[in-house]
Every structure is written in C-alpha cells, then in structure tokens.
XYZ file of C-alpha atoms in Angstrom:
541
model
C -11.126 7.432 0.757
C -9.433 5.573 -1.675
C -9.866 2.067 -0.769
C -7.046 -0.707 -1.851
C -8.112 -4.377 -3.079
C -5.764 -6.833 -3.486
C -7.973 -8.688 -6.287
C -6.923 -12.503 -5.015
C -8.039 -11.692 -1.616
C -11.395 -10.052 -2.321
C -14.093 -12.222 -3.622
C -14.273 -15.304 -5.610
C -16.633 -15.452 -7.735
C -15.911 -19.050 -9.897
C -15.581 -21.186 -7.096
C -11.533 -21.643 -7.892
C -10.708 -20.585 -4.178
C -9.125 -16.864 -6.472
C -10.516 -13.644 -6.378
C -11.670 -12.052 -9.097
C -13.091 -9.013 -11.382
C -16.348 -10.942 -10.867
C -16.156 -10.981 -7.026
C -15.458 -7.505 -6.648
C -17.960 -6.451 -9.128
C -20.456 -8.247 -6.925
C -18.639 -5.697 -3.772
C -19.206 -2.404 -4.754
C -22.474 -1.791 -3.262
C -20.493 -2.735 0.039
C -17.613 -0.213 -0.844
C -20.170 2.281 -1.921
C -22.191 2.269 1.277
C -18.603 2.462 3.276
C -17.626 5.466 1.836
C -15.520 4.619 -0.874
C -14.711 7.616 -3.543
C -11.897 4.990 -5.248
C -10.890 1.646 -5.493
C -6.952 0.792 -6.198
C -6.724 -2.800 -7.655
C -3.333 -4.223 -6.864
C -1.906 -6.389 -10.014
C -4.793 -7.876 -12.565
C -2.435 -8.194 -15.143
C -1.493 -11.592 -16.747
C 0.986 -12.950 -14.927
C 2.866 -16.931 -13.714
C 2.478 -14.728 -9.287
C 5.636 -15.234 -8.233
C 5.791 -12.244 -6.291
C 1.187 -11.908 -5.868
C 1.223 -10.239 -10.179
C 4.025 -7.926 -9.012
C 5.867 -10.151 -12.160
C 4.144 -8.392 -15.482
C 4.168 -10.542 -18.069
C 1.437 -8.646 -20.592
C 0.194 -4.510 -19.064
C -2.888 -4.957 -21.572
C -4.581 -7.781 -20.727
C -6.168 -9.529 -17.394
C -4.958 -12.478 -16.262
C -7.397 -16.027 -17.279
C -7.483 -16.822 -13.831
C -8.912 -13.374 -12.553
C -11.610 -12.150 -15.520
C -11.269 -10.946 -19.337
C -10.410 -7.509 -20.302
C -14.186 -6.928 -21.130
C -15.004 -7.415 -17.139
C -12.488 -4.748 -16.941
C -14.171 -2.445 -18.564
C -17.261 -3.208 -16.664
C -15.976 -2.841 -13.077
C -14.546 0.543 -14.594
C -18.201 1.713 -15.765
C -20.007 0.047 -12.552
C -17.912 1.860 -10.242
C -18.660 5.321 -12.056
C -22.413 4.553 -12.364
C -21.407 4.297 -8.296
C -19.428 7.288 -7.871
C -16.054 5.711 -7.235
C -12.615 6.261 -9.517
C -10.134 3.227 -10.284
C -7.000 3.093 -10.272
C -4.762 0.377 -11.286
C -1.804 -0.846 -9.945
C 1.618 0.196 -12.849
C 4.497 -1.954 -12.041
C 7.136 0.164 -13.903
C 10.680 -0.465 -12.615
C 10.139 -4.454 -13.751
C 8.567 -7.379 -15.853
C 8.099 -10.943 -15.383
C 10.410 -13.340 -16.383
C 7.436 -15.229 -18.789
C 7.205 -11.238 -20.467
C 7.340 -11.590 -24.009
C 11.086 -8.739 -24.043
C 12.333 -10.782 -21.800
C 11.897 -14.879 -23.087
C 13.519 -13.040 -26.206
C 16.580 -11.401 -24.677
C 16.762 -14.642 -23.199
C 16.900 -16.440 -26.532
C 19.717 -13.312 -28.274
C 17.346 -10.647 -29.434
C 19.467 -7.559 -29.235
C 16.652 -5.307 -28.952
C 14.936 -7.013 -26.279
C 18.018 -7.044 -24.464
C 18.237 -3.308 -24.311
C 15.045 -2.723 -22.375
C 16.399 -5.013 -19.221
C 20.131 -4.293 -18.087
C 22.340 -7.260 -19.000
C 25.957 -7.203 -17.425
C 29.397 -8.887 -17.518
C 30.516 -10.731 -13.794
C 33.407 -9.635 -12.150
C 35.820 -11.181 -11.809
C 38.491 -13.854 -14.451
C 35.847 -15.519 -15.900
C 32.645 -13.800 -15.083
C 31.920 -15.521 -11.965
C 31.072 -12.579 -9.508
C 27.604 -10.361 -10.127
C 28.775 -7.026 -11.696
C 28.188 -5.003 -8.652
C 27.366 -5.851 -5.286
C 23.765 -4.992 -5.067
C 21.154 -7.429 -3.050
C 17.836 -7.819 -3.358
C 15.063 -5.837 -1.668
C 14.454 -9.990 -1.615
C 17.070 -11.188 0.194
C 20.207 -12.248 -2.066
C 22.421 -10.920 -4.566
C 20.570 -8.764 -7.239
C 22.106 -10.344 -9.872
C 21.554 -13.957 -11.822
C 23.728 -14.839 -14.261
C 22.634 -16.707 -17.719
C 23.760 -19.807 -18.935
C 23.407 -20.247 -23.221
C 21.984 -23.693 -24.421
C 24.909 -26.071 -24.191
C 25.406 -24.729 -20.448
C 28.347 -22.215 -21.342
C 28.150 -19.680 -17.742
C 26.568 -16.072 -19.995
C 26.307 -12.439 -18.589
C 24.560 -11.494 -15.513
C 20.689 -9.485 -15.469
C 19.648 -7.292 -12.638
C 16.472 -7.762 -10.038
C 15.926 -5.633 -7.691
C 13.212 -7.566 -6.719
C 12.365 -12.304 -7.336
C 14.727 -12.753 -10.153
C 11.686 -14.417 -12.148
C 11.121 -9.744 -11.923
C 14.190 -8.253 -14.028
C 14.418 -4.766 -13.997
C 13.520 -2.848 -17.196
C 17.432 -0.537 -18.324
C 15.039 2.255 -18.529
C 17.859 4.525 -20.789
C 16.211 3.016 -22.989
C 13.551 4.818 -25.284
C 11.615 1.835 -26.192
C 10.799 0.533 -22.594
C 9.636 4.794 -22.138
C 7.334 4.462 -24.707
C 6.353 1.001 -24.130
C 4.966 2.592 -20.679
C 3.507 5.713 -22.591
C 1.399 3.425 -24.820
C -0.025 0.784 -21.639
C -0.842 4.239 -19.436
C -2.920 5.514 -22.157
C -4.114 1.807 -23.437
C -6.132 1.721 -19.418
C -7.284 5.669 -19.781
C -8.546 4.996 -22.869
C -10.738 2.299 -20.844
C -11.487 4.302 -18.474
C -8.919 4.616 -15.768
C -8.908 7.107 -13.838
C -5.057 6.515 -12.686
C -2.338 4.533 -11.341
C -0.796 4.139 -8.031
C 2.557 3.596 -9.473
C 4.692 0.469 -7.596
C 8.814 1.476 -6.841
C 8.169 5.286 -7.907
C 11.585 5.678 -6.468
C 13.077 3.047 -9.167
C 13.278 2.957 -12.533
C 16.445 4.931 -13.397
C 19.965 3.610 -12.361
C 22.851 5.528 -11.971
C 24.970 5.972 -14.508
C 28.048 2.408 -14.606
C 26.188 0.878 -11.818
C 28.626 1.017 -8.976
C 28.506 -0.594 -5.977
C 26.295 0.588 -2.963
C 28.776 -0.227 -0.582
C 26.686 -1.643 1.989
C 24.491 1.174 2.010
C 20.653 0.992 3.219
C 18.082 1.194 0.117
C 15.166 2.711 2.377
C 17.920 4.853 5.493
C 20.680 5.508 2.465
C 21.209 7.066 -0.833
C 21.700 4.553 -3.341
C 22.813 4.161 -6.594
C 19.185 1.760 -7.250
C 16.664 4.120 -6.144
C 16.077 8.245 -6.272
C 17.720 9.379 -8.963
C 16.886 12.206 -10.820
C 16.712 11.318 -14.354
C 13.272 9.768 -12.667
C 11.934 12.905 -12.993
C 12.434 12.970 -16.434
C 10.061 9.740 -16.965
C 6.702 11.168 -14.390
C 7.119 14.578 -16.317
C 6.204 12.727 -20.125
C 3.392 10.923 -18.007
C 2.056 13.976 -16.415
C 1.429 15.349 -19.474
C -0.794 12.153 -20.822
C -2.228 12.300 -17.736
C -3.572 16.320 -18.277
C -4.738 15.296 -21.537
C -7.874 13.321 -20.739
C -10.779 15.471 -19.688
C -10.530 15.038 -17.163
C -7.312 14.759 -15.878
C -5.621 11.428 -15.234
C -3.873 10.801 -11.516
C -1.051 9.593 -10.161
C 0.238 8.052 -6.629
C 3.877 7.290 -5.924
C 5.242 4.961 -3.583
C 7.861 6.773 -2.777
C 11.009 5.416 -0.062
C 12.880 7.864 0.135
C 16.625 8.155 2.198
C 15.929 12.042 3.066
C 12.574 13.376 3.072
C 13.147 17.048 1.254
C 13.529 13.884 -1.780
C 10.188 13.269 -1.899
C 9.053 16.572 -2.430
C 10.545 16.595 -6.099
C 8.661 13.812 -7.331
C 5.137 15.849 -6.360
C 6.455 18.690 -8.391
C 3.320 19.824 -10.218
C 4.233 18.772 -14.375
C 4.643 15.437 -12.135
C 2.761 13.279 -9.408
C -0.152 14.097 -8.211
C 0.348 12.335 -4.452
C 2.532 10.358 -2.912
C 1.958 7.577 0.091
C 3.079 8.708 3.853
C 4.318 5.840 4.935
C 5.370 6.852 8.341
C 2.914 5.823 10.222
C 3.862 2.303 9.602
C 6.458 2.713 12.051
C 5.714 5.347 15.112
C 5.016 4.239 18.105
C 1.817 4.260 19.711
C 2.831 7.434 21.438
C 2.067 10.994 21.718
C 5.204 12.905 21.127
C 6.257 10.474 17.697
C 2.504 10.239 16.029
C 2.300 14.815 16.514
C 5.850 14.652 14.814
C 4.534 12.854 12.143
C 1.746 14.458 11.357
C 3.655 17.748 11.911
C 6.153 16.814 9.273
C 3.520 15.465 6.268
C 1.875 18.989 6.426
C 4.745 20.691 6.430
C 6.455 18.610 3.447
C 2.372 18.549 1.765
C 2.516 22.727 2.010
C 5.977 22.818 0.779
C 4.498 20.244 -2.540
C 1.297 21.969 -3.010
C 0.226 17.870 -3.132
C -2.031 16.397 0.056
C -0.629 13.765 2.861
C -1.473 10.545 1.328
C -2.500 8.650 5.269
C -1.645 5.213 5.542
C -2.474 2.611 8.044
C -1.168 -0.640 6.386
C -1.089 -2.151 3.407
C -0.548 -5.409 1.125
C 3.463 -4.918 2.314
C 2.976 -4.981 5.956
C 2.062 -5.773 9.096
C -2.060 -5.132 9.880
C -2.809 -3.208 12.553
C -4.143 -4.734 14.572
C -1.145 -7.536 15.691
C 1.459 -4.634 14.992
C -0.310 -2.847 17.224
C -1.167 -5.508 20.138
C 2.436 -6.053 21.187
C 3.828 -2.931 20.848
C 3.690 -1.536 24.709
C 3.178 2.576 25.059
C 6.919 3.471 25.309
C 7.915 0.839 22.551
C 8.035 1.265 18.722
C 5.450 -0.546 16.719
C 6.917 -2.649 14.504
C 6.326 -4.219 10.671
C 8.349 -5.682 8.532
C 11.341 -6.490 10.720
C 8.954 -8.648 13.297
C 7.947 -10.531 10.535
C 11.810 -11.519 10.445
C 12.009 -12.739 14.095
C 9.469 -14.594 13.779
C 7.009 -14.065 16.913
C 7.485 -14.763 20.275
C 5.122 -12.430 22.560
C 2.173 -13.807 21.946
C 0.272 -10.379 21.242
C -3.255 -8.929 22.184
C -5.365 -9.116 20.006
C -7.991 -6.582 21.896
C -5.217 -3.877 22.739
C -4.362 -3.870 19.106
C -7.907 -3.259 17.794
C -9.023 -0.816 20.584
C -5.305 0.944 18.471
C -6.304 0.556 15.799
C -9.270 1.759 16.071
C -8.044 5.052 17.706
C -6.028 5.077 14.736
C -8.546 5.234 12.459
C -10.575 7.739 14.135
C -7.575 9.799 14.336
C -6.457 10.087 10.369
C -9.947 10.493 9.302
C -9.663 13.810 10.816
C -6.444 14.924 9.049
C -6.318 16.395 5.950
C -5.255 14.923 2.639
C -6.053 11.320 1.457
C -7.206 8.694 2.958
C -6.617 5.396 2.431
C -8.196 2.303 3.516
C -6.579 -2.137 3.321
C -8.821 -3.975 2.515
C -10.357 -5.533 5.540
C -8.567 -3.091 8.057
C -12.904 -2.228 8.519
C -13.444 -5.267 9.725
C -10.662 -4.881 12.183
C -8.341 -8.079 11.054
C -5.641 -9.304 12.750
C -2.363 -10.723 10.893
C -2.418 -14.578 10.469
C 0.494 -15.675 11.856
C 0.822 -19.763 11.511
C -0.544 -20.369 7.779
C 1.533 -23.429 7.085
C 5.176 -23.325 5.602
C 4.689 -25.242 2.925
C 1.410 -22.755 2.103
C 3.283 -19.310 2.435
C 3.740 -18.128 -1.486
C 5.556 -14.690 -0.273
C 9.369 -14.858 -2.312
C 10.929 -13.419 0.955
C 9.943 -16.531 2.181
C 11.644 -18.771 0.662
C 14.320 -16.700 -0.103
C 14.687 -15.844 3.588
C 14.998 -19.419 3.501
C 12.029 -19.698 6.191
C 13.538 -16.909 8.987
C 11.101 -14.154 7.406
C 7.290 -15.425 7.234
C 7.072 -12.595 4.886
C 3.716 -10.755 3.818
C 1.304 -13.371 3.177
C -0.601 -13.080 6.442
C -2.071 -10.352 5.474
C -3.205 -11.194 2.132
C -5.880 -13.361 3.540
C -8.914 -13.874 1.424
C -11.822 -12.044 3.631
C -14.466 -13.131 5.294
C -17.708 -12.375 4.287
C -20.443 -14.403 6.327
C -21.074 -17.342 8.315
C -18.719 -18.930 10.637
C -16.050 -21.084 9.062
C -14.223 -20.761 6.112
C -14.486 -19.838 3.445
C -16.371 -17.000 5.444
C -18.697 -16.318 1.877
C -15.041 -15.791 0.095
C -16.044 -18.409 -2.259
C -19.556 -19.534 -2.877
C -20.615 -23.196 -1.526
C -18.290 -26.880 -2.278
C -16.144 -23.925 -4.117
C -11.947 -24.908 -3.679
C -10.476 -23.643 -0.956
C -9.018 -20.124 -0.046
C -5.501 -19.327 -1.693
C -4.016 -18.998 1.258
C -6.234 -20.731 4.573
C -8.583 -18.515 6.742
C -8.426 -18.598 10.283
C -11.251 -20.441 12.619
C -11.723 -17.853 14.502
C -13.042 -14.894 12.212
C -16.789 -15.690 12.429
C -17.539 -11.847 14.472
C -15.274 -10.108 12.268
C -17.584 -11.190 9.299
C -19.325 -8.669 7.330
C -22.766 -10.464 7.891
C -21.856 -10.809 11.949
C -20.711 -7.053 12.229
C -23.007 -5.671 10.377
C -25.642 -5.948 12.869
C -22.949 -4.399 16.342
C -23.605 -1.122 16.107
C -20.157 -0.992 18.192
C -18.707 -2.921 15.423
C -15.531 -1.702 13.405
C -16.838 -2.481 10.511
C -20.097 -0.237 11.980
C -17.943 2.499 13.308
C -15.584 3.050 9.827
C -18.407 3.863 8.380
C -20.064 6.856 10.974
C -16.358 8.485 10.667
C -16.390 8.270 7.361
C -19.116 9.749 7.219
C -18.680 12.840 9.758
C -14.864 13.045 7.910
C -16.969 13.942 4.371
C -19.655 15.980 6.729
C -16.731 17.742 8.787
C -13.002 17.104 7.694
C -13.100 17.271 4.084
C -12.727 21.443 3.984
C -9.650 23.741 4.058
C -9.764 23.976 7.786
C -6.633 23.927 8.614
C -5.348 21.860 11.865
C -4.383 23.797 14.735
C -2.957 22.195 17.524
C -4.332 22.646 21.131
C -3.068 21.961 24.943
C -4.628 19.352 25.981
C -3.505 16.200 29.343
C -0.180 13.715 29.152
C -0.666 11.095 26.799
C -2.600 13.573 24.750
C -2.791 14.163 20.854
C -5.257 17.661 20.840
C -6.371 19.176 17.298
C -9.257 20.627 16.102
C -10.455 21.270 12.553
C -12.571 24.335 11.849
C -14.845 23.705 15.620
C -14.237 20.172 15.712
C -11.672 19.002 18.833
C -9.856 15.873 18.090
C -8.142 14.118 20.778
C -6.345 10.694 21.549
C -5.805 9.534 24.649
C -2.387 6.927 23.897
C -2.583 6.221 27.628
C -1.620 5.045 30.186
C -4.174 6.801 32.532
C -7.946 7.779 31.302
C -8.529 11.468 31.116
C -11.147 13.294 30.914
C -12.505 15.244 28.241
C -13.516 19.280 29.036
C -16.768 20.525 30.656
C -19.224 20.858 28.238
C -17.982 18.458 25.592
C -20.657 16.237 22.873
C -19.193 13.426 21.554
C -19.626 12.857 17.805
C -17.687 9.415 17.384
C -15.725 7.883 19.061
C -13.265 4.834 18.978
C -14.383 3.185 21.796
C -18.297 2.420 22.973
C -19.508 4.650 25.541
C -17.625 7.243 25.742
C -19.232 9.859 27.176
C -17.198 12.446 29.684
C -14.522 10.357 30.487
C -11.735 9.093 27.533
C -10.254 5.811 28.586
C -6.645 5.629 27.478
C -5.754 4.113 23.587
C -9.546 5.568 22.725
C -9.911 8.910 19.680
C -13.048 10.407 19.730
C -13.904 13.354 17.411
C -15.955 16.260 19.678
C -18.125 19.904 19.587
C -18.225 22.306 22.635
C -22.099 22.296 23.386
C -23.515 25.843 23.142
C -22.456 27.300 25.866
C -19.137 25.646 25.959
C -18.602 27.290 22.410
C -19.288 30.595 22.938
C -17.125 30.704 26.699
C -14.257 28.843 24.155
C -15.116 32.081 21.692
C -14.547 34.536 24.449
C-alpha cells in the first residue's frame, strides 16, 4: 500500500503551524505499523506555495519552511530501514514563476524564453490571447507580459495558475534538465516519482484552438499528445539504469480509456492511477463496471491496477458518500463548485467509506491511501473564505471553495486544535481544524478496537496475508444490491443496500467494515469471509 503524505498537513515538528520533514520522520513508525509499503510525499521543493508546492522554484532542494536536503536524505534512509520505499511528486508540466529560468525569460534572456511557451497575441494590437485555451483553475490559460516601461508584450501559457508557466517540451534544454533532476533524487535513494499531469507536457504543434473541448472528456490539443511518450521512454531508461530500478506512477487523465495503456508500455511508465472510484455511484452496478474496466485495462497493459478512493484534489470520501444516496451518482469536485446545500450525513458517509476501503483492499493491484482516510476524516467545509489558499477559490471569484477542505492538518492527539499536529505553544495550523475532531485523533482511535484506524490495520494485514498472491478475481452470484467476488478461498461481499442480506450458511467472517457482523450483512457494509470446513467441502462439490 502506498500512503500519500500532504507534507504541510501531516505533522509539524518545529511549531510554525506547517507540517515538515522532521514531523514526517517522527511519524514513520506509525506508518510502518499501519502496513504502509511506500510513502508518496507531495512536493517539498522550494516554492512560493501558490498551488500547494506544485509551483516549483527549484527541483533540487527542499523548501526551508519544510526542512533541509540533509533531512530529506535522512528521511529516505529511515523509511528504508523500516521497510518502506519513498516516492516524490515530480511536476514537469510547469515551473513556478519564481523559477530562475522564468525570471530570466521575463528579463529578456532568449535561451530561457525558449524553454517556455511565449507567443504573440491575436488581434490588431496583440491584445487577445494566442488561442482559446482555458486554465484548469478557471479563466484564460494565457497571461500577457509587459516591458519595464509598461509596453504590452507577448503572452505566456499557463494551464494552471498564472504563477505556473508551462514549459516547452520541444526544448532540448527542458528535457535534459528534467532527466538531470531524476538522477539527482535517484542518487539520493528516492525510489520513484508520481508524475503530476503526466498527460500534459507536450502540446499540439501550432497550439490550435480547443473550440470548447472538455479537457477530461474530449480530445484537447493541450493534453495527451503522442510525442509525450518519447519523454517517458527516455525516463524509463534512466530508472532502469539503477539497482534496484526506480519506478514511475502517472497521474494521467485521458479522453478515451484505450489511451491510458499507451503510458504503461514496457518501456514507459510502471503504473497509472485508476480514477474511476473517485466518481463511482454507491451502487453495485457502477462499482462492478469500474472494477471490470480497470482489470481489463491491466490485462492489456501488463501494469497493475492502481486503486484510489480519494486524494488531495477531491472531496474526502466520507463527505462524498454522506451526500450521495444509493440511487445517485457520487460527487466530487463538481459538488464543491456548487457549495454544499445538503447537510452531510457523516455517519452514513463513514459507513460507506469504511465499506469502500474493505472493498478496494481486496482488489488485485496497488492500493493508494490519502492521509487521514485511515482516521475517517470528513471534508472541512466551513473554512472561512479569508483562510482559503487554493487558487481555484480566488480564480472562481469565490464560487468554488477549492481543495483546502481535504488538506486540513491531521489530528494526532488531544481534544482541541491543534490535536497534536504541532507542539504545545505553537503557531496555529496553516489551515483551521474543526472543533469536533477529538474522537477522530490517532490517540483516541488507538484504544477503540472498532475504530476506523484499527479497521484499516486489520484489513491491510489481511490483504498482505490473503490478497497479494496471483489469485484472479472471480465474480459470484449474490442477492440483489450485493457486489460479490472471490480471490482464492476468500469471498468478498459488499452490501450497497437498501436491504440487509444474510450471509451464506457456514460463512466465517474474516473482517467486516462494521463491527458485530456475523450472519447478516447490513446495508452499506463490506465483508471478507471464508466457508467453514464443512461448507468448503460442500462448495467444492
């Protein structure tokens, strides 16, 4: 299992209200005890933090607010000693506007300028953007520069915030620079990278208009260009030159499912996230289709499925499931944009989130866990507008709350903020924590055998024991509203509701998402079970 660490919100060791490398190091034993195989750390590079560190000013260092390069190297060594690998986030599509290259480009350095996408504007005076592309963070994807005397100049492309100028991947200097960055971190023991916006980088020649194409559902000239695979073949050769070989995981959004396996060819990337669970309705049919499509894609590519229930960019699953009824589609970013009007039923959301965790832990492939999901944390939706820092919030004019609600610092102990996130007497956490998280702290859940934390520990231990072998997934018949499959001798049932269902006679429950499950499976509950010896013989016969 790969555990995603949003470093600024994981653990604060120096008391400035911001998580740091030292805080993560202090909690590595907790992650090892949870059953983590690898830690994926969100960007820790020097950054002005316009977009949570995904605006990188220097790819070869650690931001001073988070620690030092020496501390990062010590973290890698400590994780390895505990049996865990370390993956970093790599942001190759764009840099920060504070990157030395971009500052030089704005100052008139022609070589630096050629590493970005500067273009003259349209219209008689160049007053219009070079094309019709829209930023992922709202508004146009172009910003116009100006000379020192205020004379308008060319425009530069930024598919995200204006402070994140896109690199020009037709530049040999850009390609050489990122290869050198890979080697820099691989030489320091880092085991691999999660590649941010892996479907980006290369743009269609001439930067043609998109004509309103939806970037995630339709082909778009800014995304998923065939030439990007040349980049990843070069990177794979670098990764394979190390012993042991390093790995890459892609965040790749494609308009057509058949495009994703292209990123996973034997000489390219090792894995790509499976995002469909982020959008699947809480019903048996949609979930079965999600699993079938992912396993079919894995069969084609030869790469393992990569299961993700939530991450730092979407609504936490407890809140997502707290608002979606069984007959409705689950919601994520689009729900944020509407601002919530329906009060979430958090008890229902936690029951479904626990069931979803037990479900995906039984699936073939690699499991990814975003920090705080093991505690059953909900989205924090009442962050005051003046405390929100996600650029989506500002660029939407406040109509979209952005992603801060899923990035609130973790609660470790105590019954009031900062819940052990920072030492006593520290500065307040960089995002406010809710008043009701006392029962959800690690300290509180440690002593409750039925807590979400202890459920995760049980199911991850059983996954290592029962679900990491070559046994294929086989679908089985079950009552209406139940998703049922087996792997080896272990059966998995998920009751989506609305009715409770009886388990088969002789079923021996191995783990259940809800305490007290024996012969009846309540709605919104998942269970792993095995036949007793007598029932096993009858089943085999």
